[in-house]
PDB file of C-alpha atoms in Angstrom:
ATOM      1  CA  MET A 973      34.409 -20.646  -7.557  1.00 38.00           C
ATOM      2  CA  SER A 974      31.019 -21.962  -6.661  1.00 40.00           C
ATOM      3  CA  ARG A 975      28.570 -21.965  -9.540  1.00 49.00           C
ATOM      4  CA  THR A 976      25.647 -21.317  -7.262  1.00 68.00           C
ATOM      5  CA  GLY A 977      24.584 -17.949  -8.615  1.00 92.00           C
ATOM      6  CA  LEU A 978      25.126 -14.779  -6.638  1.00 95.00           C
ATOM      7  CA  LEU A 979      21.403 -14.154  -6.388  1.00 96.00           C
ATOM      8  CA  ASP A 980      20.946 -17.485  -4.622  1.00 96.00           C
ATOM      9  CA  ALA A 981      23.967 -17.000  -2.390  1.00 96.00           C
ATOM     10  CA  TRP A 982      23.367 -13.444  -1.154  1.00 97.00           C
ATOM     11  CA  PRO A 983      20.806 -13.359   1.679  1.00 97.00           C
ATOM     12  CA  TYR A 984      19.612  -9.828   0.792  1.00 97.00           C
ATOM     13  CA  ALA A 985      18.994 -10.884  -2.826  1.00 98.00           C
ATOM     14  CA  ARG A 986      16.879 -13.767  -1.558  1.00 97.00           C
ATOM     15  CA  LEU A 987      15.008 -11.445   0.805  1.00 96.00           C
ATOM     16  CA  LEU A 988      14.053  -9.197  -2.106  1.00 97.00           C
ATOM     17  CA  GLY A 989      13.271 -12.226  -4.277  1.00 97.00           C
ATOM     18  CA  VAL A 990      15.593 -11.236  -7.132  1.00 97.00           C
ATOM     19  CA  ARG A 991      16.324 -13.975  -9.664  1.00 96.00           C
ATOM     20  CA  LEU A 992      17.485 -14.438 -13.232  1.00 94.00           C
ATOM     21  CA  GLU A 993      15.092 -15.317 -15.986  1.00 92.00           C
ATOM     22  CA  GLY A 994      15.766 -16.343 -19.566  1.00 85.00           C
ATOM     23  CA  GLY A 995      15.099 -13.570 -22.067  1.00 75.00           C
ATOM     24  CA  GLU A 996      15.279 -13.383 -25.847  1.00 77.00           C
ATOM     25  CA  ASP A 997      18.792 -11.924 -25.751  1.00 75.00           C
ATOM     26  CA  GLY A 998      20.081 -13.739 -22.694  1.00 75.00           C
ATOM     27  CA  PRO A 999      19.168 -13.665 -19.025  1.00 84.00           C
ATOM     28  CA  VAL A1000      17.444 -10.674 -17.449  1.00 94.00           C
ATOM     29  CA  ALA A1001      17.064 -10.032 -13.744  1.00 97.00           C
ATOM     30  CA  LEU A1002      13.555 -10.255 -12.318  1.00 97.00           C
ATOM     31  CA  LEU A1003      12.153  -8.642  -9.183  1.00 98.00           C
ATOM     32  CA  PRO A1004       8.673 -10.085  -8.545  1.00 97.00           C
ATOM     33  CA  PHE A1005       6.309  -7.645  -6.834  1.00 96.00           C
ATOM     34  CA  ALA A1006       5.684  -8.054  -3.114  1.00 94.00           C
ATOM     35  CA  PRO A1007       3.732  -5.644  -0.874  1.00 92.00           C
ATOM     36  CA  ARG A1008       6.679  -5.293   1.530  1.00 91.00           C
ATOM     37  CA  LEU A1009       8.699  -3.610  -1.248  1.00 93.00           C
ATOM     38  CA  ILE A1010       6.426  -0.554  -1.275  1.00 91.00           C
ATOM     39  CA  GLY A1011       7.954   2.807  -0.401  1.00 88.00           C
ATOM     40  CA  ASN A1012       5.115   5.097  -1.410  1.00 83.00           C
ATOM     41  CA  PRO A1013       1.747   3.726  -0.337  1.00 82.00           C
ATOM     42  CA  ILE A1014      -0.235   6.489  -2.036  1.00 81.00           C
ATOM     43  CA  LEU A1015       0.812   5.883  -5.649  1.00 83.00           C
ATOM     44  CA  PRO A1016       1.652   2.998  -4.816  1.00 89.00           C
ATOM     45  CA  ALA A1017       5.282   2.644  -5.872  1.00 91.00           C
ATOM     46  CA  LEU A1018       8.270   0.486  -5.023  1.00 94.00           C
ATOM     47  CA  HIS A1019      10.731   1.966  -2.536  1.00 93.00           C
ATOM     48  CA  GLY A1020      13.599   3.795  -4.245  1.00 94.00           C
ATOM     49  CA  GLY A1021      16.007   1.716  -2.207  1.00 95.00           C
ATOM     50  CA  VAL A1022      14.454  -1.484  -3.534  1.00 96.00           C
ATOM     51  CA  VAL A1023      14.767  -0.311  -7.128  1.00 97.00           C
ATOM     52  CA  ALA A1024      18.408   0.649  -6.505  1.00 98.00           C
ATOM     53  CA  SER A1025      19.176  -2.629  -4.741  1.00 98.00           C
ATOM     54  CA  PHE A1026      17.626  -4.557  -7.616  1.00 98.00           C
ATOM     55  CA  LEU A1027      19.695  -2.675 -10.222  1.00 98.00           C
ATOM     56  CA  GLU A1028      22.860  -3.140  -8.178  1.00 98.00           C
ATOM     57  CA  LEU A1029      22.205  -6.857  -7.759  1.00 98.00           C
ATOM     58  CA  ALA A1030      21.576  -7.158 -11.508  1.00 98.00           C
ATOM     59  CA  ALA A1031      25.012  -5.600 -12.121  1.00 98.00           C
ATOM     60  CA  LEU A1032      26.736  -7.866  -9.608  1.00 97.00           C
ATOM     61  CA  ALA A1033      24.936 -10.920 -11.032  1.00 97.00           C
ATOM     62  CA  ARG A1034      26.091  -9.921 -14.516  1.00 96.00           C
ATOM     63  CA  LEU A1035      29.722  -9.864 -13.340  1.00 96.00           C
ATOM     64  CA  ASP A1036      29.137 -13.098 -11.422  1.00 95.00           C
ATOM     65  CA  ALA A1037      27.936 -14.718 -14.652  1.00 93.00           C
ATOM     66  CA  GLU A1038      31.354 -13.885 -16.099  1.00 92.00           C
ATOM     67  CA  GLY A1039      33.046 -15.503 -13.118  1.00 94.00           C
ATOM     68  CA  ARG A1040      33.971 -12.191 -11.478  1.00 95.00           C
ATOM     69  CA  ARG A1041      33.336 -11.588  -7.815  1.00 95.00           C
ATOM     70  CA  ALA A1042      32.947  -7.860  -7.225  1.00 97.00           C
ATOM     71  CA  ARG A1043      32.276  -5.206  -4.608  1.00 97.00           C
ATOM     72  CA  THR A1044      30.401  -1.976  -5.281  1.00 98.00           C
ATOM     73  CA  ILE A1045      32.558   1.164  -5.344  1.00 98.00           C
ATOM     74  CA  ASP A1046      29.849   3.637  -6.300  1.00 98.00           C
ATOM     75  CA  ILE A1047      26.479   3.655  -8.018  1.00 98.00           C
ATOM     76  CA  THR A1048      24.266   6.419  -9.337  1.00 98.00           C
ATOM     77  CA  VAL A1049      20.608   5.677  -9.889  1.00 98.00           C
ATOM     78  CA  ASP A1050      18.386   7.863 -12.057  1.00 98.00           C
ATOM     79  CA  TYR A1051      14.688   7.469 -11.347  1.00 97.00           C
ATOM     80  CA  LEU A1052      12.766   7.908 -14.561  1.00 97.00           C
ATOM     81  CA  ARG A1053       9.218   6.862 -13.724  1.00 94.00           C
ATOM     82  CA  PRO A1054       7.394   5.573 -10.657  1.00 93.00           C
ATOM     83  CA  ALA A1055       7.900   1.822 -10.360  1.00 96.00           C
ATOM     84  CA  GLY A1056       4.431   0.405  -9.860  1.00 96.00           C
ATOM     85  CA  PRO A1057       3.299  -2.661  -7.907  1.00 96.00           C
ATOM     86  CA  VAL A1058       4.150  -5.168 -10.651  1.00 97.00           C
ATOM     87  CA  ALA A1059       7.172  -7.242 -11.681  1.00 98.00           C
ATOM     88  CA  THR A1060      10.336  -5.318 -12.581  1.00 98.00           C
ATOM     89  CA  TYR A1061      13.014  -6.471 -15.008  1.00 98.00           C
ATOM     90  CA  ALA A1062      16.614  -5.344 -15.447  1.00 98.00           C
ATOM     91  CA  GLU A1063      19.349  -5.857 -17.946  1.00 97.00           C
ATOM     92  CA  ALA A1064      22.974  -5.056 -17.158  1.00 97.00           C
ATOM     93  CA  ARG A1065      25.647  -4.141 -19.690  1.00 96.00           C
ATOM     94  CA  VAL A1066      29.355  -4.234 -18.980  1.00 97.00           C
ATOM     95  CA  LEU A1067      30.775  -1.003 -20.407  1.00 97.00           C
ATOM     96  CA  LYS A1068      34.276  -1.787 -19.258  1.00 97.00           C
ATOM     97  CA  LEU A1069      35.790  -4.808 -17.600  1.00 96.00           C
ATOM     98  CA  GLY A1070      39.269  -3.988 -16.343  1.00 96.00           C
ATOM     99  CA  ARG A1071      41.623  -5.980 -14.167  1.00 95.00           C
ATOM    100  CA  ARG A1072      40.744  -4.041 -11.030  1.00 96.00           C
ATOM    101  CA  ALA A1073      37.417  -2.414 -11.727  1.00 98.00           C
ATOM    102  CA  ALA A1074      34.403  -2.699 -13.988  1.00 98.00           C
ATOM    103  CA  ASN A1075      31.886  -0.110 -15.165  1.00 98.00           C
ATOM    104  CA  LEU A1076      28.322  -1.259 -15.753  1.00 98.00           C
ATOM    105  CA  ALA A1077      25.071   0.270 -16.907  1.00 98.00           C
ATOM    106  CA  VAL A1078      21.757  -1.268 -15.887  1.00 98.00           C
ATOM    107  CA  GLU A1079      18.271  -0.403 -17.028  1.00 98.00           C
ATOM    108  CA  ALA A1080      15.060  -1.469 -15.322  1.00 98.00           C
ATOM    109  CA  TRP A1081      11.576  -1.613 -16.799  1.00 98.00           C
ATOM    110  CA  GLN A1082       8.167  -3.017 -15.972  1.00 98.00           C
ATOM    111  CA  GLU A1083       5.458  -3.652 -18.581  1.00 96.00           C
ATOM    112  CA  ASP A1084       7.198  -1.847 -21.441  1.00 97.00           C
ATOM    113  CA  ARG A1085      10.879  -2.338 -22.213  1.00 96.00           C
ATOM    114  CA  ALA A1086      10.880   0.997 -24.066  1.00 97.00           C
ATOM    115  CA  ARG A1087       9.734   2.874 -20.947  1.00 97.00           C
ATOM    116  CA  PRO A1088      12.460   2.287 -18.342  1.00 98.00           C
ATOM    117  CA  VAL A1089      11.643   3.096 -14.717  1.00 98.00           C
ATOM    118  CA  ALA A1090      15.244   3.524 -13.560  1.00 98.00           C
ATOM    119  CA  ALA A1091      18.833   3.399 -14.757  1.00 98.00           C
ATOM    120  CA  LEU A1092      22.066   2.717 -12.884  1.00 98.00           C
ATOM    121  CA  ARG A1093      25.663   3.556 -13.666  1.00 98.00           C
ATOM    122  CA  GLY A1094      28.313   2.195 -11.365  1.00 98.00           C
ATOM    123  CA  HIS A1095      31.869   1.125 -10.667  1.00 98.00           C
ATOM    124  CA  PHE A1096      32.626  -2.243  -9.158  1.00 98.00           C
ATOM    125  CA  MET A1097      35.893  -3.461  -7.682  1.00 98.00           C
ATOM    126  CA  ILE A1098      36.932  -6.829  -9.075  1.00 98.00           C
ATOM    127  CA  LEU A1099      37.844  -9.118  -6.180  1.00 95.00           C
ATOM    128  CA  GLY A1100      38.610 -12.242  -8.153  1.00 85.00           C
TER     129      GLY A1100
ATOM    130  CA  MET B 512      18.764   8.921  25.692  1.00 39.00           C
ATOM    131  CA  PRO B 513      20.763   7.572  22.768  1.00 41.00           C
ATOM    132  CA  ASP B 514      19.348   5.575  19.901  1.00 41.00           C
ATOM    133  CA  GLU B 515      15.930   4.904  21.340  1.00 39.00           C
ATOM    134  CA  PRO B 516      13.799   3.419  18.588  1.00 39.00           C
ATOM    135  CA  ARG B 517      10.257   4.491  17.892  1.00 40.00           C
ATOM    136  CA  VAL B 518       7.800   3.875  15.103  1.00 38.00           C
ATOM    137  CA  PRO B 519       9.609   5.022  11.957  1.00 40.00           C
ATOM    138  CA  ASP B 520       8.429   8.063  10.093  1.00 41.00           C
ATOM    139  CA  GLU B 521       8.181   7.609   6.419  1.00 41.00           C
ATOM    140  CA  PRO B 522       9.667  10.223   4.120  1.00 42.00           C
ATOM    141  CA  MET B 523       6.296  11.180   2.730  1.00 40.00           C
ATOM    142  CA  SER B 524       4.899  11.688   6.194  1.00 37.00           C
ATOM    143  CA  ASP B 525       4.371  15.420   5.958  1.00 38.00           C
ATOM    144  CA  ALA B 526       2.351  14.878   2.838  1.00 38.00           C
ATOM    145  CA  ALA B 527       0.577  11.646   3.584  1.00 41.00           C
ATOM    146  CA  PRO B 528      -2.548  11.268   5.682  1.00 39.00           C
ATOM    147  CA  THR B 529      -1.729  10.886   9.362  1.00 37.00           C
ATOM    148  CA  GLU B 530      -2.517   7.205   9.601  1.00 38.00           C
ATOM    149  CA  LEU B 531      -0.054   6.472   6.818  1.00 39.00           C
ATOM    150  CA  ALA B 532       2.587   8.663   8.398  1.00 37.00           C
ATOM    151  CA  ALA B 533       2.533   6.686  11.623  1.00 39.00           C
ATOM    152  CA  ARG B 534       3.067   3.403   9.852  1.00 47.00           C
ATOM    153  CA  GLY B 535       6.421   3.808   8.121  1.00 59.00           C
ATOM    154  CA  THR B 536       7.024   2.500   4.632  1.00 77.00           C
ATOM    155  CA  ALA B 537       6.364  -1.171   4.073  1.00 82.00           C
ATOM    156  CA  LEU B 538       9.985  -1.580   3.100  1.00 85.00           C
ATOM    157  CA  SER B 539      11.453   0.184   6.137  1.00 83.00           C
ATOM    158  CA  LEU B 540       9.327  -2.045   8.364  1.00 83.00           C
ATOM    159  CA  ALA B 541      10.272  -5.180   6.420  1.00 88.00           C
ATOM    160  CA  LEU B 542      13.953  -4.347   6.831  1.00 91.00           C
ATOM    161  CA  GLY B 543      13.502  -3.423  10.500  1.00 91.00           C
ATOM    162  CA  PHE B 544      14.646   0.199  10.212  1.00 92.00           C
ATOM    163  CA  GLU B 545      14.300   2.159  13.440  1.00 91.00           C
ATOM    164  CA  THR B 546      13.990   5.923  13.644  1.00 90.00           C
ATOM    165  CA  LEU B 547      16.524   7.475  16.013  1.00 90.00           C
ATOM    166  CA  THR B 548      15.143  10.133  18.300  1.00 85.00           C
ATOM    167  CA  ASP B 549      18.413  11.674  19.426  1.00 86.00           C
ATOM    168  CA  ARG B 550      19.270  13.205  16.055  1.00 82.00           C
ATOM    169  CA  ALA B 551      17.386  15.139  13.435  1.00 82.00           C
ATOM    170  CA  CYS B 552      17.112  12.661  10.566  1.00 89.00           C
ATOM    171  CA  GLY B 553      18.558   9.341  11.570  1.00 93.00           C
ATOM    172  CA  MET B 554      17.555   5.717  11.196  1.00 94.00           C
ATOM    173  CA  ARG B 555      19.261   2.482  12.038  1.00 95.00           C
ATOM    174  CA  ALA B 556      19.319  -0.695   9.997  1.00 95.00           C
ATOM    175  CA  PRO B 557      19.659  -3.625  12.369  1.00 95.00           C
ATOM    176  CA  PHE B 558      22.132  -6.367  11.677  1.00 97.00           C
ATOM    177  CA  ARG B 559      20.090  -9.329  10.511  1.00 96.00           C
ATOM    178  CA  ALA B 560      21.224 -12.479   8.724  1.00 97.00           C
ATOM    179  CA  ASP B 561      18.787 -11.863   5.879  1.00 96.00           C
ATOM    180  CA  LEU B 562      20.195  -8.340   5.277  1.00 97.00           C
ATOM    181  CA  VAL B 563      23.684  -9.641   4.531  1.00 97.00           C
ATOM    182  CA  GLY B 564      25.075  -9.018   1.051  1.00 97.00           C
ATOM    183  CA  ASP B 565      28.135 -11.039   0.102  1.00 96.00           C
ATOM    184  CA  PRO B 566      28.140 -13.975   2.537  1.00 96.00           C
ATOM    185  CA  THR B 567      31.942 -14.147   2.229  1.00 94.00           C
ATOM    186  CA  GLY B 568      32.250 -10.891   4.136  1.00 92.00           C
ATOM    187  CA  GLY B 569      29.129 -11.266   6.241  1.00 95.00           C
ATOM    188  CA  ALA B 570      28.368  -7.526   6.373  1.00 97.00           C
ATOM    189  CA  ILE B 571      25.078  -5.771   5.746  1.00 97.00           C
ATOM    190  CA  ALA B 572      24.354  -5.454   2.005  1.00 98.00           C
ATOM    191  CA  THR B 573      25.241  -2.236   0.183  1.00 98.00           C
ATOM    192  CA  GLY B 574      21.643  -2.203  -1.071  1.00 97.00           C
ATOM    193  CA  VAL B 575      20.350  -2.026   2.513  1.00 97.00           C
ATOM    194  CA  ILE B 576      22.538   1.038   3.110  1.00 98.00           C
ATOM    195  CA  PHE B 577      21.119   2.583  -0.070  1.00 97.00           C
ATOM    196  CA  ALA B 578      17.562   1.999   1.133  1.00 96.00           C
ATOM    197  CA  LEU B 579      18.438   3.363   4.587  1.00 95.00           C
ATOM    198  CA  LEU B 580      19.922   6.567   3.191  1.00 96.00           C
ATOM    199  CA  ASP B 581      17.120   6.977   0.656  1.00 94.00           C
ATOM    200  CA  GLN B 582      14.727   6.865   3.596  1.00 92.00           C
ATOM    201  CA  THR B 583      16.726   9.295   5.772  1.00 93.00           C
ATOM    202  CA  CYS B 584      17.157  11.700   2.838  1.00 94.00           C
ATOM    203  CA  GLY B 585      13.366  11.673   2.475  1.00 91.00           C
ATOM    204  CA  MET B 586      13.051  12.426   6.197  1.00 90.00           C
ATOM    205  CA  ALA B 587      15.446  15.359   5.837  1.00 92.00           C
ATOM    206  CA  ILE B 588      13.340  16.797   3.023  1.00 91.00           C
ATOM    207  CA  SER B 589      10.131  16.314   4.998  1.00 88.00           C
ATOM    208  CA  GLN B 590      11.699  18.224   7.859  1.00 89.00           C
ATOM    209  CA  ALA B 591      12.934  20.990   5.535  1.00 90.00           C
ATOM    210  CA  LEU B 592       9.419  21.296   4.095  1.00 88.00           C
ATOM    211  CA  ARG B 593       7.965  21.540   7.591  1.00 87.00           C
ATOM    212  CA  ASN B 594      10.552  24.162   8.554  1.00 89.00           C
ATOM    213  CA  ARG B 595       9.833  26.153   5.411  1.00 88.00           C
ATOM    214  CA  ALA B 596       6.089  26.059   5.988  1.00 86.00           C
ATOM    215  CA  ALA B 597       6.609  27.144   9.605  1.00 90.00           C
ATOM    216  CA  ALA B 598       8.937  29.979   8.580  1.00 91.00           C
ATOM    217  CA  GLU B 599       6.353  31.174   6.072  1.00 89.00           C
ATOM    218  CA  ASN B 600       3.631  30.763   8.696  1.00 90.00           C
ATOM    219  CA  ARG B 601       1.463  28.545   6.557  1.00 85.00           C
ATOM    220  CA  ALA B 602       0.074  25.042   6.646  1.00 83.00           C
ATOM    221  CA  LEU B 603       1.941  22.246   4.965  1.00 80.00           C
ATOM    222  CA  GLY B 604       0.556  21.371   1.536  1.00 73.00           C
ATOM    223  CA  PHE B 605      -0.313  17.893   0.409  1.00 67.00           C
ATOM    224  CA  GLY B 606       1.794  15.941  -2.025  1.00 67.00           C
ATOM    225  CA  GLY B 607       5.069  14.113  -1.886  1.00 78.00           C
ATOM    226  CA  MET B 608       8.497  13.810  -3.356  1.00 85.00           C
ATOM    227  CA  ALA B 609      10.165  11.770  -6.042  1.00 88.00           C
ATOM    228  CA  THR B 610      13.845  10.874  -6.231  1.00 92.00           C
ATOM    229  CA  LEU B 611      15.481  12.241  -9.378  1.00 95.00           C
ATOM    230  CA  ASP B 612      18.922  10.767  -8.887  1.00 96.00           C
ATOM    231  CA  PHE B 613      20.794   9.252  -6.019  1.00 98.00           C
ATOM    232  CA  ARG B 614      24.527   8.600  -5.883  1.00 98.00           C
ATOM    233  CA  LEU B 615      26.057   6.375  -3.253  1.00 98.00           C
ATOM    234  CA  ASP B 616      29.804   6.045  -2.672  1.00 98.00           C
ATOM    235  CA  HIS B 617      30.947   3.125  -0.597  1.00 98.00           C
ATOM    236  CA  ILE B 618      33.908   4.395   1.386  1.00 98.00           C
ATOM    237  CA  ARG B 619      34.685   1.095   3.085  1.00 96.00           C
ATOM    238  CA  ALA B 620      33.007  -2.206   3.890  1.00 95.00           C
ATOM    239  CA  PRO B 621      30.708  -2.213   6.931  1.00 96.00           C
ATOM    240  CA  ARG B 622      31.903  -4.302   9.863  1.00 97.00           C
ATOM    241  CA  PRO B 623      30.471  -7.824   9.666  1.00 97.00           C
ATOM    242  CA  GLY B 624      27.701  -8.265  12.216  1.00 96.00           C
ATOM    243  CA  ALA B 625      27.257  -4.536  12.841  1.00 97.00           C
ATOM    244  CA  ALA B 626      24.075  -2.463  12.613  1.00 97.00           C
ATOM    245  CA  VAL B 627      24.348   0.628  10.431  1.00 98.00           C
ATOM    246  CA  VAL B 628      23.116   4.145  11.196  1.00 97.00           C
ATOM    247  CA  GLY B 629      22.092   6.494   8.405  1.00 97.00           C
ATOM    248  CA  GLU B 630      21.706  10.250   8.673  1.00 96.00           C
ATOM    249  CA  ALA B 631      20.855  12.967   6.181  1.00 96.00           C
ATOM    250  CA  GLU B 632      20.589  16.710   5.816  1.00 96.00           C
ATOM    251  CA  CYS B 633      18.795  18.809   3.272  1.00 96.00           C
ATOM    252  CA  LEU B 634      21.336  21.208   1.767  1.00 97.00           C
ATOM    253  CA  ARG B 635      18.894  23.336  -0.172  1.00 94.00           C
ATOM    254  CA  ILE B 636      15.234  23.307  -0.971  1.00 91.00           C
ATOM    255  CA  THR B 637      13.913  25.488  -3.762  1.00 87.00           C
ATOM    256  CA  GLY B 638      10.381  25.546  -5.080  1.00 78.00           C
ATOM    257  CA  ASP B 639      10.571  22.168  -6.757  1.00 88.00           C
ATOM    258  CA  VAL B 640      13.930  20.573  -6.102  1.00 94.00           C
ATOM    259  CA  ALA B 641      15.636  19.476  -2.912  1.00 95.00           C
ATOM    260  CA  VAL B 642      19.332  18.634  -2.716  1.00 97.00           C
ATOM    261  CA  VAL B 643      20.304  16.318   0.109  1.00 97.00           C
ATOM    262  CA  ARG B 644      23.280  14.425   1.371  1.00 98.00           C
ATOM    263  CA  GLY B 645      23.375  11.367   3.552  1.00 98.00           C
ATOM    264  CA  TRP B 646      26.005   9.350   5.336  1.00 98.00           C
ATOM    265  CA  ALA B 647      26.192   5.974   7.039  1.00 98.00           C
ATOM    266  CA  TYR B 648      28.363   4.621   9.849  1.00 98.00           C
ATOM    267  CA  GLU B 649      28.317   2.040  12.637  1.00 98.00           C
ATOM    268  CA  ASP B 650      29.263   4.033  15.751  1.00 96.00           C
ATOM    269  CA  ASP B 651      31.335   7.005  14.702  1.00 96.00           C
ATOM    270  CA  PRO B 652      30.028   9.575  12.212  1.00 95.00           C
ATOM    271  CA  ASP B 653      33.656  10.552  11.554  1.00 96.00           C
ATOM    272  CA  ASP B 654      34.361   7.043  10.284  1.00 98.00           C
ATOM    273  CA  PRO B 655      31.724   6.761   7.549  1.00 98.00           C
ATOM    274  CA  ILE B 656      30.889   3.635   5.567  1.00 98.00           C
ATOM    275  CA  ALA B 657      29.092   5.360   2.719  1.00 98.00           C
ATOM    276  CA  ALA B 658      28.132   8.815   1.462  1.00 98.00           C
ATOM    277  CA  ALA B 659      25.082   9.732  -0.580  1.00 98.00           C
ATOM    278  CA  GLN B 660      24.237  12.773  -2.668  1.00 98.00           C
ATOM    279  CA  ALA B 661      20.783  13.061  -4.143  1.00 98.00           C
ATOM    280  CA  ALA B 662      18.246  15.358  -5.768  1.00 97.00           C
ATOM    281  CA  PHE B 663      14.508  14.991  -5.219  1.00 94.00           C
ATOM    282  CA  MET B 664      11.592  16.627  -7.008  1.00 92.00           C
ATOM    283  CA  ILE B 665       9.042  18.098  -4.638  1.00 89.00           C
ATOM    284  CA  THR B 666       5.553  17.247  -5.830  1.00 79.00           C
ATOM    285  CA  GLN B 667       3.920  18.909  -2.866  1.00 58.00           C
ATOM    286  CA  ALA B 668       1.206  21.282  -3.961  1.00 55.00           C
ATOM    287  CA  PRO B 669       1.632  24.825  -2.627  1.00 52.00           C
ATOM    288  CA  SER B 670      -0.604  25.563   0.307  1.00 49.00           C
ATOM    289  CA  ALA B 671      -3.424  28.012  -0.279  1.00 46.00           C
ATOM    290  CA  SER B 672      -3.270  29.524   3.197  1.00 44.00           C
ATOM    291  CA  ALA B 673      -0.792  32.305   3.839  1.00 37.00           C
TER     292      ALA B 673
END
């Protein structure tokens, strides 16, 4: 398996600008702000689809870091606060890693880790 | 006339000032989404190399389908709000909507190289909460790629006029 990370290899991840950054307790996913990511120009706030894509990519990158290639089966995203026009961070936890499927939980935040903007729960098919 | 693109509506369009409504969301423009005129709430995500997810498969990313259906679900709510205001014979209030939760099931992988169409319908709109469902496919709505179910909070202020 190539050790080029998933976030570098997936064109859509590059388009959004998602990358991993070193955190105190291991890597966190980073989505730098860009004006094209806006969904609500009045607030302004990031597009809900961008927030979801970022959370999903953080989950897939987490599995990738464990050497597992995966495909999304289903995700549910809870939107907790408007995601403003600043950098967004996400941390993914593997709740279960089975032979065929994995369950992950991802939380995203902006300035304050204790005030998450969105949370994802999802199932991912393990491809190899 | 099938699938003729026009300037995309944005989901907040009923609430936003007119000039914003005509523009589409920054994201929908960046991803090249086109509003479809031959159905109520439909948009198409083009196939583009930079919208690919896993390069092994070469299909449009699941995240693009999420964004597409999020956008069409917003359109469906905008339309339901317009219909409700018309039925109550009043002007549309100002405000917007916020996604509470959004579930997306991926039924199968999209065909590599194919554009994806998203559609949505508003199942119920109460005072504050709208329940919507969306679905995505390439050519045949009976052969869906993905299905969405979502709840939105309506932040639109009630109109004063009756």
